Amino acid sequence: MSDLPLRVWAVIPAAGRGERFGAGRPKQYAELRGRALIEWSLAPFLARADIAGVVIALVADDPDWPRFRPADSRLIEAPGGAERAASVGNALDALAERGAGDSDWVLVHDAARPCLDPTDLDKLLERGRNSPDGALLAAPVDDTLKRAVGGCVVDTVERRDLWRAMTPQLFRFGPLRQALQAAAASGIAITDEASAIEEQGGRPLLVQGRTDNIKVTRMADLALADAVLAAREH
Ligand code: C5P
């Protein structure tokens, strides 16, 4: 172990095509209360002095980003990949080039989650740093879950032990990079970082977060995000 203090980095994958969103431009640039959605998603990280750098993974020659790029010298750009996990992997490569240590911490947060409350970020960092396999914000499943075939119910799924995984997710830099590389090598589809760690036998800690930390996927979610942010202003 080096004597250097451990650093905390953030990674924001923002190279999705947002096909379910259905607007002319990618959802991260949709207007939300006078700012681009991605500006809201970045804000809780840039607001913290203890974040060493924030890597954003973008599609090549993203025409919108230069207009919304916050003026913060800690921002680092990385190329997006074909899948979310590849975008995160590229962002971790950019951090390796900047000397990130294996024991440093990395927070990964969807560019499409503009309603992260800073107190949830505090809670994740505080609890996650004491967890050997990292941690993620999550919420217990409240609805009854159905399994369907051809649009008809074939089964009701026991929800007692089920959680909805959200972001940010917090892991050590070295183990996360290695887990994502292993998943890519074996062709396993990864939709969040925790699942890559799980594939390696890790047991990330669930930190219960606010259910209003929504992911904007469809156009209707934008109105929900607007309402969440408006309520916080009051
Ligand atoms: O598509 P979905 O909403 O699950 O994407 C979650 C996040 O991953 C978004 O912020 C999106 O921009 C990002 N992403 C990415 N590279 C991809 C696909 C998605 O950075 N190839």
mmCIF file of N, CA and C in Angstrom, residues 60-188:
data_model
loop_
_atom_site.group_PDB
_atom_site.id
_atom_site.type_symbol
_atom_site.label_atom_id
_atom_site.label_comp_id
_atom_site.label_asym_id
_atom_site.label_seq_id
_atom_site.Cartn_x
_atom_site.Cartn_y
_atom_site.Cartn_z
ATOM 1 N N ALA A 60 -18.723 9.677 -29.316
ATOM 2 C CA ALA A 60 -17.704 10.433 -30.048
ATOM 3 C C ALA A 60 -18.321 11.696 -30.646
ATOM 4 N N ASP A 61 -17.620 12.794 -30.516
ATOM 5 C CA ASP A 61 -18.061 14.081 -31.084
ATOM 6 C C ASP A 61 -19.478 14.461 -30.663
ATOM 7 N N ASP A 62 -19.797 14.200 -29.407
ATOM 8 C CA ASP A 62 -21.109 14.582 -28.861
ATOM 9 C C ASP A 62 -21.322 16.084 -29.115
ATOM 10 N N PRO A 63 -22.326 16.434 -29.926
ATOM 11 C CA PRO A 63 -22.465 17.847 -30.297
ATOM 12 C C PRO A 63 -23.031 18.729 -29.182
ATOM 13 N N ASP A 64 -23.698 18.119 -28.190
ATOM 14 C CA ASP A 64 -24.369 18.912 -27.153
ATOM 15 C C ASP A 64 -23.488 19.215 -25.951
ATOM 16 N N TRP A 65 -22.587 18.281 -25.615
ATOM 17 C CA TRP A 65 -21.812 18.389 -24.385
ATOM 18 C C TRP A 65 -21.078 19.731 -24.230
ATOM 19 N N PRO A 66 -20.386 20.225 -25.283
ATOM 20 C CA PRO A 66 -19.638 21.477 -25.070
ATOM 21 C C PRO A 66 -20.522 22.620 -24.568
ATOM 22 N N ARG A 67 -21.800 22.599 -24.913
ATOM 23 C CA ARG A 67 -22.689 23.687 -24.483
ATOM 24 C C ARG A 67 -23.046 23.590 -23.001
ATOM 25 N N PHE A 68 -23.036 22.384 -22.480
ATOM 26 C CA PHE A 68 -23.499 22.196 -21.099
ATOM 27 C C PHE A 68 -22.368 21.854 -20.133
ATOM 28 N N ARG A 69 -21.170 21.681 -20.638
ATOM 29 C CA ARG A 69 -20.037 21.262 -19.814
ATOM 30 C C ARG A 69 -19.811 22.266 -18.685
ATOM 31 N N PRO A 70 -19.959 21.837 -17.428
ATOM 32 C CA PRO A 70 -19.699 22.775 -16.331
ATOM 33 C C PRO A 70 -18.222 23.171 -16.314
ATOM 34 N N ALA A 71 -17.964 24.403 -15.902
ATOM 35 C CA ALA A 71 -16.574 24.875 -15.838
ATOM 36 C C ALA A 71 -15.954 24.362 -14.546
ATOM 37 N N ASP A 72 -15.425 23.147 -14.584
ATOM 38 C CA ASP A 72 -14.801 22.556 -13.394
ATOM 39 C C ASP A 72 -13.583 21.771 -13.867
ATOM 40 N N SER A 73 -12.419 22.120 -13.342
ATOM 41 C CA SER A 73 -11.180 21.509 -13.833
ATOM 42 C C SER A 73 -11.089 20.026 -13.463
ATOM 43 N N ARG A 74 -11.987 19.539 -12.610
ATOM 44 C CA ARG A 74 -11.938 18.110 -12.245
ATOM 45 C C ARG A 74 -12.646 17.220 -13.256
ATOM 46 N N LEU A 75 -13.305 17.817 -14.269
ATOM 47 C CA LEU A 75 -14.019 17.004 -15.267
ATOM 48 C C LEU A 75 -13.026 16.375 -16.246
ATOM 49 N N ILE A 76 -13.228 15.086 -16.504
ATOM 50 C CA ILE A 76 -12.377 14.323 -17.429
ATOM 51 C C ILE A 76 -13.317 13.660 -18.433
ATOM 52 N N GLU A 77 -12.980 13.703 -19.710
ATOM 53 C CA GLU A 77 -13.856 13.072 -20.704
ATOM 54 C C GLU A 77 -13.269 11.746 -21.173
ATOM 55 N N ALA A 78 -14.145 10.767 -21.381
ATOM 56 C CA ALA A 78 -13.709 9.451 -21.876
ATOM 57 C C ALA A 78 -14.672 9.029 -22.986
ATOM 58 N N PRO A 79 -14.191 8.186 -23.917
ATOM 59 C CA PRO A 79 -15.099 7.738 -24.990
ATOM 60 C C PRO A 79 -16.127 6.735 -24.480
ATOM 61 N N GLY A 80 -17.350 6.841 -24.976
ATOM 62 C CA GLY A 80 -18.390 5.879 -24.624
ATOM 63 C C GLY A 80 -18.129 4.545 -25.304
ATOM 64 N N GLY A 81 -18.792 3.504 -24.811
ATOM 65 C CA GLY A 81 -18.682 2.181 -25.426
ATOM 66 C C GLY A 81 -20.034 1.742 -25.944
ATOM 67 N N ALA A 82 -20.074 0.550 -26.542
ATOM 68 C CA ALA A 82 -21.328 0.058 -27.131
ATOM 69 C C ALA A 82 -22.366 -0.236 -26.054
ATOM 70 N N GLU A 83 -21.914 -0.677 -24.878
ATOM 71 C CA GLU A 83 -22.812 -0.946 -23.751
ATOM 72 C C GLU A 83 -22.416 -0.048 -22.590
ATOM 73 N N ARG A 84 -23.357 0.096 -21.638
ATOM 74 C CA ARG A 84 -23.061 0.915 -20.460
ATOM 75 C C ARG A 84 -21.767 0.453 -19.768
ATOM 76 N N ALA A 85 -21.621 -0.880 -19.604
ATOM 77 C CA ALA A 85 -20.443 -1.399 -18.895
ATOM 78 C C ALA A 85 -19.153 -1.022 -19.630
ATOM 79 N N ALA A 86 -19.205 -0.979 -20.962
ATOM 80 C CA ALA A 86 -18.015 -0.599 -21.734
ATOM 81 C C ALA A 86 -17.709 0.877 -21.535
ATOM 82 N N SER A 87 -18.756 1.708 -21.434
ATOM 83 C CA SER A 87 -18.540 3.138 -21.165
ATOM 84 C C SER A 87 -17.873 3.322 -19.797
ATOM 85 N N VAL A 88 -18.354 2.573 -18.809
ATOM 86 C CA VAL A 88 -17.755 2.669 -17.462
ATOM 87 C C VAL A 88 -16.311 2.163 -17.514
ATOM 88 N N GLY A 89 -16.086 1.070 -18.250
ATOM 89 C CA GLY A 89 -14.724 0.533 -18.382
ATOM 90 C C GLY A 89 -13.773 1.557 -18.992
ATOM 91 N N ASN A 90 -14.229 2.265 -20.021
ATOM 92 C CA ASN A 90 -13.390 3.303 -20.643
ATOM 93 C C ASN A 90 -13.099 4.432 -19.657
ATOM 94 N N ALA A 91 -14.110 4.775 -18.847
ATOM 95 C CA ALA A 91 -13.911 5.835 -17.848
ATOM 96 C C ALA A 91 -12.878 5.400 -16.808
ATOM 97 N N LEU A 92 -12.910 4.119 -16.436
ATOM 98 C CA LEU A 92 -11.923 3.621 -15.462
ATOM 99 C C LEU A 92 -10.522 3.619 -16.076
ATOM 100 N N ASP A 93 -10.437 3.324 -17.383
ATOM 101 C CA ASP A 93 -9.125 3.397 -18.064
ATOM 102 C C ASP A 93 -8.573 4.824 -17.982
ATOM 103 N N ALA A 94 -9.474 5.802 -18.165
ATOM 104 C CA ALA A 94 -9.035 7.208 -18.089
ATOM 105 C C ALA A 94 -8.527 7.532 -16.681
ATOM 106 N N LEU A 95 -9.159 6.940 -15.672
ATOM 107 C CA LEU A 95 -8.704 7.169 -14.298
ATOM 108 C C LEU A 95 -7.360 6.498 -14.046
ATOM 109 N N ALA A 96 -7.172 5.310 -14.646
ATOM 110 C CA ALA A 96 -5.886 4.618 -14.489
ATOM 111 C C ALA A 96 -4.769 5.495 -15.058
ATOM 112 N N GLU A 97 -5.045 6.137 -16.200
ATOM 113 C CA GLU A 97 -4.043 7.035 -16.812
ATOM 114 C C GLU A 97 -3.721 8.212 -15.902
ATOM 115 N N ARG A 98 -4.661 8.572 -15.050
ATOM 116 C CA ARG A 98 -4.429 9.681 -14.113
ATOM 117 C C ARG A 98 -3.926 9.204 -12.766
ATOM 118 N N GLY A 99 -3.546 7.931 -12.703
ATOM 119 C CA GLY A 99 -2.898 7.435 -11.498
ATOM 120 C C GLY A 99 -3.834 7.009 -10.394
ATOM 121 N N ALA A 100 -5.089 6.660 -10.718
ATOM 122 C CA ALA A 100 -5.990 6.161 -9.678
ATOM 123 C C ALA A 100 -5.386 4.889 -9.077
ATOM 124 N N GLY A 101 -5.440 4.761 -7.775
ATOM 125 C CA GLY A 101 -4.885 3.583 -7.095
ATOM 126 C C GLY A 101 -5.945 2.509 -6.928
ATOM 127 N N ASP A 102 -5.493 1.251 -6.828
ATOM 128 C CA ASP A 102 -6.446 0.144 -6.706
ATOM 129 C C ASP A 102 -7.388 0.291 -5.525
ATOM 130 N N SER A 103 -6.925 0.938 -4.461
ATOM 131 C CA SER A 103 -7.766 1.058 -3.264
ATOM 132 C C SER A 103 -8.585 2.343 -3.242
ATOM 133 N N ASP A 104 -8.366 3.216 -4.227
ATOM 134 C CA ASP A 104 -9.212 4.424 -4.316
ATOM 135 C C ASP A 104 -10.673 4.010 -4.472
ATOM 136 N N TRP A 105 -11.556 4.946 -4.168
ATOM 137 C CA TRP A 105 -12.993 4.667 -4.302
ATOM 138 C C TRP A 105 -13.531 5.268 -5.597
ATOM 139 N N VAL A 106 -14.474 4.565 -6.218
ATOM 140 C CA VAL A 106 -15.136 5.083 -7.429
ATOM 141 C C VAL A 106 -16.643 5.032 -7.230
ATOM 142 N N LEU A 107 -17.278 6.168 -7.421
ATOM 143 C CA LEU A 107 -18.738 6.250 -7.425
ATOM 144 C C LEU A 107 -19.182 6.227 -8.881
ATOM 145 N N VAL A 108 -20.102 5.344 -9.236
ATOM 146 C CA VAL A 108 -20.631 5.341 -10.608
ATOM 147 C C VAL A 108 -22.098 5.773 -10.535
ATOM 148 N N HIS A 109 -22.431 6.771 -11.335
ATOM 149 C CA HIS A 109 -23.801 7.315 -11.281
ATOM 150 C C HIS A 109 -24.324 7.541 -12.697
ATOM 151 N N ASP A 110 -25.564 7.095 -12.944
ATOM 152 C CA ASP A 110 -26.187 7.294 -14.261
ATOM 153 C C ASP A 110 -26.339 8.776 -14.579
ATOM 154 N N ALA A 111 -25.982 9.147 -15.789
ATOM 155 C CA ALA A 111 -26.219 10.531 -16.233
ATOM 156 C C ALA A 111 -27.708 10.847 -16.229
ATOM 157 N N ALA A 112 -28.529 9.793 -16.301
ATOM 158 C CA ALA A 112 -29.986 9.970 -16.412
ATOM 159 C C ALA A 112 -30.684 10.010 -15.053
ATOM 160 N N ARG A 113 -29.929 10.181 -13.944
ATOM 161 C CA ARG A 113 -30.553 10.297 -12.606
ATOM 162 C C ARG A 113 -30.285 11.692 -12.049
ATOM 163 N N PRO A 114 -31.203 12.617 -12.313
ATOM 164 C CA PRO A 114 -30.954 14.006 -11.927
ATOM 165 C C PRO A 114 -31.397 14.368 -10.515
ATOM 166 N N CYS A 115 -32.019 13.430 -9.787
ATOM 167 C CA CYS A 115 -32.635 13.785 -8.491
ATOM 168 C C CYS A 115 -31.897 13.193 -7.304
ATOM 169 N N LEU A 116 -30.606 12.897 -7.449
ATOM 170 C CA LEU A 116 -29.846 12.369 -6.304
ATOM 171 C C LEU A 116 -29.771 13.425 -5.209
ATOM 172 N N ASP A 117 -30.226 13.062 -4.020
ATOM 173 C CA ASP A 117 -30.173 13.985 -2.892
ATOM 174 C C ASP A 117 -28.787 13.889 -2.238
ATOM 175 N N PRO A 118 -28.153 15.020 -1.936
ATOM 176 C CA PRO A 118 -26.803 14.972 -1.353
ATOM 177 C C PRO A 118 -26.722 14.156 -0.062
ATOM 178 N N THR A 119 -27.811 14.090 0.700
ATOM 179 C CA THR A 119 -27.755 13.301 1.944
ATOM 180 C C THR A 119 -27.670 11.800 1.641
ATOM 181 N N ASP A 120 -28.251 11.362 0.518
ATOM 182 C CA ASP A 120 -28.110 9.953 0.115
ATOM 183 C C ASP A 120 -26.665 9.666 -0.302
ATOM 184 N N LEU A 121 -26.041 10.630 -0.951
ATOM 185 C CA LEU A 121 -24.636 10.462 -1.351
ATOM 186 C C LEU A 121 -23.750 10.365 -0.099
ATOM 187 N N ASP A 122 -24.022 11.224 0.884
ATOM 188 C CA ASP A 122 -23.284 11.163 2.164
ATOM 189 C C ASP A 122 -23.412 9.776 2.787
ATOM 190 N N LYS A 123 -24.658 9.299 2.816
ATOM 191 C CA LYS A 123 -24.954 8.015 3.469
ATOM 192 C C LYS A 123 -24.231 6.864 2.760
ATOM 193 N N LEU A 124 -24.255 6.895 1.424
ATOM 194 C CA LEU A 124 -23.591 5.837 0.653
ATOM 195 C C LEU A 124 -22.086 5.844 0.925
ATOM 196 N N LEU A 125 -21.490 7.033 0.940
ATOM 197 C CA LEU A 125 -20.040 7.123 1.163
ATOM 198 C C LEU A 125 -19.679 6.670 2.576
ATOM 199 N N GLU A 126 -20.494 7.058 3.538
ATOM 200 C CA GLU A 126 -20.191 6.721 4.929
ATOM 201 C C GLU A 126 -20.304 5.210 5.165
ATOM 202 N N ARG A 127 -21.404 4.640 4.690
ATOM 203 C CA ARG A 127 -21.625 3.209 4.949
ATOM 204 C C ARG A 127 -20.822 2.338 3.997
ATOM 205 N N GLY A 128 -20.714 2.776 2.743
ATOM 206 C CA GLY A 128 -20.031 1.968 1.733
ATOM 207 C C GLY A 128 -18.543 1.826 2.000
ATOM 208 N N ARG A 129 -17.943 2.841 2.598
ATOM 209 C CA ARG A 129 -16.501 2.764 2.848
ATOM 210 C C ARG A 129 -16.155 1.734 3.912
ATOM 211 N N ASN A 130 -17.160 1.268 4.639
ATOM 212 C CA ASN A 130 -16.916 0.219 5.634
ATOM 213 C C ASN A 130 -17.329 -1.159 5.124
ATOM 214 N N SER A 131 -17.683 -1.234 3.855
ATOM 215 C CA SER A 131 -18.137 -2.514 3.303
ATOM 216 C C SER A 131 -17.033 -3.097 2.421
ATOM 217 N N PRO A 132 -16.619 -4.340 2.646
ATOM 218 C CA PRO A 132 -15.502 -4.894 1.865
ATOM 219 C C PRO A 132 -15.779 -4.994 0.362
ATOM 220 N N ASP A 133 -17.029 -5.164 -0.018
ATOM 221 C CA ASP A 133 -17.349 -5.329 -1.444
ATOM 222 C C ASP A 133 -18.116 -4.147 -2.007
ATOM 223 N N GLY A 134 -18.012 -2.980 -1.384
ATOM 224 C CA GLY A 134 -18.672 -1.790 -1.907
ATOM 225 C C GLY A 134 -20.147 -1.758 -1.556
ATOM 226 N N ALA A 135 -20.858 -0.818 -2.162
ATOM 227 C CA ALA A 135 -22.251 -0.584 -1.763
ATOM 228 C C ALA A 135 -22.995 0.131 -2.884
ATOM 229 N N LEU A 136 -24.313 0.080 -2.792
ATOM 230 C CA LEU A 136 -25.138 0.787 -3.789
ATOM 231 C C LEU A 136 -26.394 1.308 -3.123
ATOM 232 N N LEU A 137 -26.906 2.424 -3.650
ATOM 233 C CA LEU A 137 -28.212 2.895 -3.217
ATOM 234 C C LEU A 137 -29.262 1.975 -3.823
ATOM 235 N N ALA A 138 -30.276 1.655 -3.051
ATOM 236 C CA ALA A 138 -31.311 0.735 -3.519
ATOM 237 C C ALA A 138 -32.574 0.983 -2.713
ATOM 238 N N ALA A 139 -33.681 0.462 -3.221
ATOM 239 C CA ALA A 139 -34.961 0.611 -2.522
ATOM 240 C C ALA A 139 -35.698 -0.723 -2.535
ATOM 241 N N PRO A 140 -36.327 -1.078 -1.405
ATOM 242 C CA PRO A 140 -37.094 -2.332 -1.400
ATOM 243 C C PRO A 140 -38.224 -2.261 -2.421
ATOM 244 N N VAL A 141 -38.553 -3.389 -3.011
ATOM 245 C CA VAL A 141 -39.666 -3.430 -3.981
ATOM 246 C C VAL A 141 -40.980 -3.395 -3.210
ATOM 247 N N ASP A 142 -41.837 -2.443 -3.555
ATOM 248 C CA ASP A 142 -43.125 -2.297 -2.867
ATOM 249 C C ASP A 142 -44.278 -2.933 -3.634
ATOM 250 N N ASP A 143 -44.179 -2.980 -4.941
ATOM 251 C CA ASP A 143 -45.282 -3.511 -5.737
ATOM 252 C C ASP A 143 -45.230 -5.045 -5.780
ATOM 253 N N THR A 144 -46.366 -5.642 -6.049
ATOM 254 C CA THR A 144 -46.398 -7.083 -6.315
ATOM 255 C C THR A 144 -45.839 -7.305 -7.717
ATOM 256 N N LEU A 145 -44.982 -8.290 -7.835
ATOM 257 C CA LEU A 145 -44.300 -8.528 -9.114
ATOM 258 C C LEU A 145 -44.877 -9.738 -9.828
ATOM 259 N N LYS A 146 -45.087 -9.593 -11.106
ATOM 260 C CA LYS A 146 -45.641 -10.689 -11.921
ATOM 261 C C LYS A 146 -44.635 -11.106 -12.980
ATOM 262 N N ARG A 147 -44.560 -12.402 -13.225
ATOM 263 C CA ARG A 147 -43.806 -12.886 -14.370
ATOM 264 C C ARG A 147 -44.818 -13.151 -15.484
ATOM 265 N N ALA A 148 -44.466 -12.694 -16.697
ATOM 266 C CA ALA A 148 -45.442 -12.804 -17.783
ATOM 267 C C ALA A 148 -44.877 -13.584 -18.966
ATOM 268 N N VAL A 149 -45.741 -14.235 -19.662
ATOM 269 C CA VAL A 149 -45.398 -14.842 -20.954
ATOM 270 C C VAL A 149 -46.491 -14.403 -21.914
ATOM 271 N N GLY A 150 -46.082 -13.798 -23.006
ATOM 272 C CA GLY A 150 -47.054 -13.364 -24.012
ATOM 273 C C GLY A 150 -48.075 -12.384 -23.469
ATOM 274 N N GLY A 151 -47.668 -11.562 -22.494
ATOM 275 C CA GLY A 151 -48.568 -10.530 -21.973
ATOM 276 C C GLY A 151 -49.531 -11.025 -20.908
ATOM 277 N N CYS A 152 -49.445 -12.304 -20.533
ATOM 278 C CA CYS A 152 -50.336 -12.823 -19.482
ATOM 279 C C CYS A 152 -49.507 -13.334 -18.306
ATOM 280 N N VAL A 153 -50.071 -13.191 -17.107
ATOM 281 C CA VAL A 153 -49.355 -13.590 -15.888
ATOM 282 C C VAL A 153 -49.233 -15.109 -15.817
ATOM 283 N N VAL A 154 -48.016 -15.570 -15.537
ATOM 284 C CA VAL A 154 -47.832 -17.008 -15.305
ATOM 285 C C VAL A 154 -47.402 -17.276 -13.869
ATOM 286 N N ASP A 155 -47.025 -16.192 -13.146
ATOM 287 C CA ASP A 155 -46.482 -16.419 -11.809
ATOM 288 C C ASP A 155 -46.435 -15.088 -11.054
ATOM 289 N N THR A 156 -46.571 -15.156 -9.709
ATOM 290 C CA THR A 156 -46.330 -13.986 -8.870
ATOM 291 C C THR A 156 -45.004 -14.213 -8.155
ATOM 292 N N VAL A 157 -44.125 -13.213 -8.220
ATOM 293 C CA VAL A 157 -42.758 -13.380 -7.712
ATOM 294 C C VAL A 157 -42.711 -12.881 -6.267
ATOM 295 N N GLU A 158 -42.162 -13.668 -5.379
ATOM 296 C CA GLU A 158 -42.001 -13.269 -3.968
ATOM 297 C C GLU A 158 -41.123 -12.019 -3.895
ATOM 298 N N ARG A 159 -41.663 -10.939 -3.334
ATOM 299 C CA ARG A 159 -40.915 -9.678 -3.368
ATOM 300 C C ARG A 159 -40.131 -9.401 -2.085
ATOM 301 N N ARG A 160 -40.284 -10.260 -1.083
ATOM 302 C CA ARG A 160 -39.745 -9.955 0.246
ATOM 303 C C ARG A 160 -38.252 -9.609 0.216
ATOM 304 N N ASP A 161 -37.493 -10.335 -0.549
ATOM 305 C CA ASP A 161 -36.040 -10.105 -0.561
ATOM 306 C C ASP A 161 -35.592 -9.292 -1.782
ATOM 307 N N LEU A 162 -36.526 -8.657 -2.458
ATOM 308 C CA LEU A 162 -36.147 -7.962 -3.699
ATOM 309 C C LEU A 162 -35.958 -6.463 -3.487
ATOM 310 N N TRP A 163 -34.921 -5.936 -4.110
ATOM 311 C CA TRP A 163 -34.590 -4.510 -4.053
ATOM 312 C C TRP A 163 -34.415 -3.997 -5.475
ATOM 313 N N ARG A 164 -34.688 -2.716 -5.652
ATOM 314 C CA ARG A 164 -34.396 -2.056 -6.930
ATOM 315 C C ARG A 164 -33.026 -1.393 -6.806
ATOM 316 N N ALA A 165 -32.128 -1.766 -7.694
ATOM 317 C CA ALA A 165 -30.777 -1.176 -7.656
ATOM 318 C C ALA A 165 -30.813 0.207 -8.296
ATOM 319 N N MET A 166 -30.218 1.167 -7.619
ATOM 320 C CA MET A 166 -30.127 2.525 -8.171
ATOM 321 C C MET A 166 -28.643 2.888 -8.263
ATOM 322 N N THR A 167 -28.380 4.123 -8.576
ATOM 323 C CA THR A 167 -27.012 4.636 -8.494
ATOM 324 C C THR A 167 -27.077 5.926 -7.663
ATOM 325 N N PRO A 168 -25.946 6.375 -7.088
ATOM 326 C CA PRO A 168 -24.590 5.875 -7.283
ATOM 327 C C PRO A 168 -24.355 4.509 -6.633
ATOM 328 N N GLN A 169 -23.285 3.853 -7.167
ATOM 329 C CA GLN A 169 -22.754 2.628 -6.592
ATOM 330 C C GLN A 169 -21.279 2.911 -6.306
ATOM 331 N N LEU A 170 -20.798 2.388 -5.189
ATOM 332 C CA LEU A 170 -19.445 2.723 -4.712
ATOM 333 C C LEU A 170 -18.590 1.464 -4.596
ATOM 334 N N PHE A 171 -17.448 1.475 -5.275
ATOM 335 C CA PHE A 171 -16.550 0.316 -5.208
ATOM 336 C C PHE A 171 -15.107 0.798 -5.176
ATOM 337 N N ARG A 172 -14.220 -0.110 -4.775
ATOM 338 C CA ARG A 172 -12.788 0.155 -4.886
ATOM 339 C C ARG A 172 -12.424 0.111 -6.372
ATOM 340 N N PHE A 173 -11.525 1.007 -6.767
ATOM 341 C CA PHE A 173 -11.157 1.124 -8.174
ATOM 342 C C PHE A 173 -10.636 -0.199 -8.762
ATOM 343 N N GLY A 174 -9.667 -0.811 -8.098
ATOM 344 C CA GLY A 174 -9.024 -2.023 -8.645
ATOM 345 C C GLY A 174 -10.012 -3.168 -8.830
ATOM 346 N N PRO A 175 -10.735 -3.546 -7.749
ATOM 347 C CA PRO A 175 -11.687 -4.655 -7.898
ATOM 348 C C PRO A 175 -12.789 -4.367 -8.920
ATOM 349 N N LEU A 176 -13.243 -3.115 -9.009
ATOM 350 C CA LEU A 176 -14.297 -2.803 -9.984
ATOM 351 C C LEU A 176 -13.772 -2.970 -11.405
ATOM 352 N N ARG A 177 -12.581 -2.453 -11.656
ATOM 353 C CA ARG A 177 -12.019 -2.537 -13.007
ATOM 354 C C ARG A 177 -11.802 -3.998 -13.403
ATOM 355 N N GLN A 178 -11.289 -4.741 -12.462
ATOM 356 C CA GLN A 178 -11.019 -6.155 -12.736
ATOM 357 C C GLN A 178 -12.332 -6.914 -12.974
ATOM 358 N N ALA A 179 -13.367 -6.602 -12.174
ATOM 359 C CA ALA A 179 -14.657 -7.296 -12.318
ATOM 360 C C ALA A 179 -15.306 -6.964 -13.666
ATOM 361 N N LEU A 180 -15.190 -5.713 -14.100
ATOM 362 C CA LEU A 180 -15.777 -5.340 -15.397
ATOM 363 C C LEU A 180 -15.005 -5.979 -16.550
ATOM 364 N N GLN A 181 -13.693 -6.052 -16.396
ATOM 365 C CA GLN A 181 -12.886 -6.702 -17.444
ATOM 366 C C GLN A 181 -13.209 -8.187 -17.530
ATOM 367 N N ALA A 182 -13.415 -8.823 -16.379
ATOM 368 C CA ALA A 182 -13.742 -10.255 -16.362
ATOM 369 C C ALA A 182 -15.112 -10.488 -17.003
ATOM 370 N N ALA A 183 -16.072 -9.609 -16.696
ATOM 371 C CA ALA A 183 -17.420 -9.764 -17.267
ATOM 372 C C ALA A 183 -17.367 -9.589 -18.782
ATOM 373 N N ALA A 184 -16.586 -8.608 -19.241
ATOM 374 C CA ALA A 184 -16.474 -8.368 -20.683
ATOM 375 C C ALA A 184 -15.834 -9.575 -21.364
ATOM 376 N N ALA A 185 -14.806 -10.144 -20.727
ATOM 377 C CA ALA A 185 -14.096 -11.285 -21.321
ATOM 378 C C ALA A 185 -14.998 -12.510 -21.419
ATOM 379 N N SER A 186 -15.903 -12.672 -20.455
ATOM 380 C CA SER A 186 -16.762 -13.871 -20.498
ATOM 381 C C SER A 186 -18.117 -13.588 -21.140
ATOM 382 N N GLY A 187 -18.293 -12.370 -21.650
ATOM 383 C CA GLY A 187 -19.507 -12.052 -22.399
ATOM 384 C C GLY A 187 -20.754 -11.923 -21.542
ATOM 385 N N ILE A 188 -20.575 -11.684 -20.240
ATOM 386 C CA ILE A 188 -21.741 -11.549 -19.347
ATOM 387 C C ILE A 188 -22.321 -10.144 -19.494
#
